Amino acid sequence: MTYLVTDNCIKCKHMDCVEVCPVDCFYEGENFLVINPDECIDCGVCQPECPVDAIIPDNDSNTDIDKWHEINLKYSLIWPVITQKGVAPSDASEWDGVPNKYDNGLMSELPGKGT
Ligand code: SF4
Ligand code: F3S
């Protein structure tokens, strides 16, 4: 089992999650973060840290788990690791709750800086 970052992180990217992960398995894109599912130890401490509820366990029946597992794995192998919280986008609050951000092409494939 693993935890996964899902749609509502896109363009919100608060990064509170990265500071609590004991195994440093968050990876940073330009406007989104992912978890490496093979490195996550399923501790669950990151989930309540996300202010926009973007982190879910992979047994969440309300979410397309296969799709988000694939996205998290793919980009965790490309993007740099992030362990320290940076500055969230200034318009993050405007994107909280906007549906289907990934499907509407709003996730950047570009890497973040990593820390
Ligand atoms: Fe890290 Fe634990 Fe969250 Fe997995 S569940 S990403 S190990 S904090
Ligand atoms: Fe994204 Fe939430 Fe972490 S918005 S960066 S999953 S704290």
Coordinates of C-alpha atoms and ligand atoms in Angstrom, one line a residue:
M1 CA 0.0 0.0 0.0
T2 CA 1.0 3.6 -0.5
Y3 CA -0.3 7.1 -0.2
L4 CA -0.7 9.2 -3.4
V5 CA -0.9 12.9 -4.3
T6 CA -4.0 13.6 -6.4
D7 CA -5.7 16.3 -8.5
N8 CA -6.3 19.0 -5.9
C9 CA -2.5 19.5 -5.3
I10 CA -2.1 20.8 -8.9
K11 CA -1.5 24.6 -8.8
C12 CA -2.1 24.6 -4.9
K13 CA 1.3 22.9 -4.0
H14 CA 1.4 23.9 -0.3
M15 CA 4.3 21.5 0.5
D16 CA 3.4 21.0 4.1
C17 CA 3.4 17.3 3.3
V18 CA 7.1 17.1 2.6
E19 CA 8.3 18.2 6.0
V20 CA 6.8 15.3 7.8
C21 CA 7.7 12.4 5.5
P22 CA 10.1 10.1 7.4
V23 CA 11.5 8.6 4.2
D24 CA 11.7 11.7 2.0
C25 CA 9.7 10.2 -0.8
F26 CA 8.0 13.4 -2.2
Y27 CA 9.2 14.6 -5.7
E28 CA 8.6 18.1 -7.0
G29 CA 7.2 19.2 -10.3
E30 CA 6.7 22.8 -11.3
N31 CA 3.1 23.0 -9.9
F32 CA 2.5 19.6 -8.4
L33 CA 4.1 17.0 -6.1
V34 CA 4.1 13.2 -6.3
I35 CA 4.9 10.4 -3.9
N36 CA 7.1 7.5 -5.0
P37 CA 4.8 4.5 -4.3
D38 CA 7.7 2.1 -3.9
E39 CA 9.4 4.2 -1.3
C40 CA 6.3 5.3 0.7
I41 CA 6.1 3.2 4.0
D42 CA 2.4 3.9 4.4
C43 CA 2.8 5.8 7.7
G44 CA 0.0 8.2 6.8
V45 CA 1.4 11.2 8.6
C46 CA 1.4 13.4 5.5
Q47 CA -2.3 13.0 4.8
P48 CA -3.6 15.4 7.5
E49 CA -0.9 17.9 6.8
C50 CA -2.3 18.8 3.3
P51 CA -4.5 21.9 3.6
V52 CA -6.4 21.0 0.5
D53 CA -6.9 17.2 1.2
A54 CA -5.0 16.1 -1.9
I55 CA -3.3 13.1 -0.3
I56 CA -5.1 9.8 -0.2
P57 CA -4.3 6.2 0.6
D58 CA -4.4 3.8 -2.3
N59 CA -7.5 2.0 -1.0
D60 CA -9.7 5.1 -1.4
S61 CA -12.7 3.9 -3.3
N62 CA -13.8 7.4 -4.4
T63 CA -10.7 8.0 -6.6
D64 CA -9.3 6.5 -9.8
I65 CA -6.4 4.9 -7.9
D66 CA -4.8 3.3 -11.0
K67 CA -4.6 6.6 -12.8
W68 CA -3.0 8.4 -9.8
H69 CA -0.7 5.5 -9.0
E70 CA 0.6 5.7 -12.5
I71 CA 1.1 9.5 -12.4
N72 CA 2.8 9.4 -9.0
L73 CA 5.2 6.7 -10.1
K74 CA 6.0 8.2 -13.5
Y75 CA 6.9 11.6 -12.2
S76 CA 8.7 10.4 -9.0
L77 CA 11.2 8.8 -11.3
I78 CA 11.8 12.0 -13.3
W79 CA 11.4 14.9 -10.8
P80 CA 13.9 15.9 -8.0
V81 CA 13.2 15.0 -4.3
I82 CA 11.8 17.7 -2.1
T83 CA 12.2 17.6 1.7
Q84 CA 11.7 21.3 2.7
K85 CA 8.6 23.4 2.3
G86 CA 8.9 26.2 -0.2
V87 CA 6.5 29.1 -1.0
A88 CA 3.1 28.0 -2.2
P89 CA 1.8 29.8 -5.4
S90 CA 0.2 33.2 -4.6
D91 CA -3.1 32.1 -6.2
A92 CA -3.2 28.7 -4.5
S93 CA -6.5 29.4 -2.8
E94 CA -8.2 30.2 -6.1
W95 CA -7.4 26.7 -7.3
D96 CA -8.5 24.8 -4.3
G97 CA -11.4 22.6 -5.3
V98 CA -11.3 23.3 -9.0
P99 CA -12.2 19.9 -10.5
N100 CA -10.3 17.9 -13.2
K101 CA -7.2 20.0 -13.2
Y102 CA -5.1 17.1 -14.5
D103 CA -7.6 16.1 -17.2
N104 CA -7.7 19.8 -18.3
G105 CA -4.0 19.9 -18.9
L106 CA -3.1 22.1 -15.9
M107 CA -0.4 19.9 -14.5
S108 CA 3.0 21.0 -15.7
E109 CA 5.4 18.1 -16.6
L110 CA 8.4 20.4 -15.9
P111 CA 10.5 19.5 -12.8
G112 CA 10.5 21.7 -9.7
K113 CA 13.8 22.8 -8.1
G114 CA 13.9 20.2 -5.4
T115 CA 15.4 20.7 -2.0
Ligands
SF4_1 FE1 5.9 9.8 3.4 FE2 4.4 8.4 5.2 FE3 3.2 10.1 3.4 FE4 4.2 7.8 2.6 S1 2.5 8.1 4.0 S2 4.5 9.8 1.6 S3 6.0 7.6 4.0 S4 4.7 10.7 5.1
F3S2 FE1 0.2 19.3 -2.6 FE2 -1.0 19.3 -0.3 FE3 1.5 18.6 -0.4 S1 -1.3 20.8 -1.9 S2 2.3 19.8 -2.0 S3 -0.1 17.5 -1.4 S4 0.5 19.8 1.2

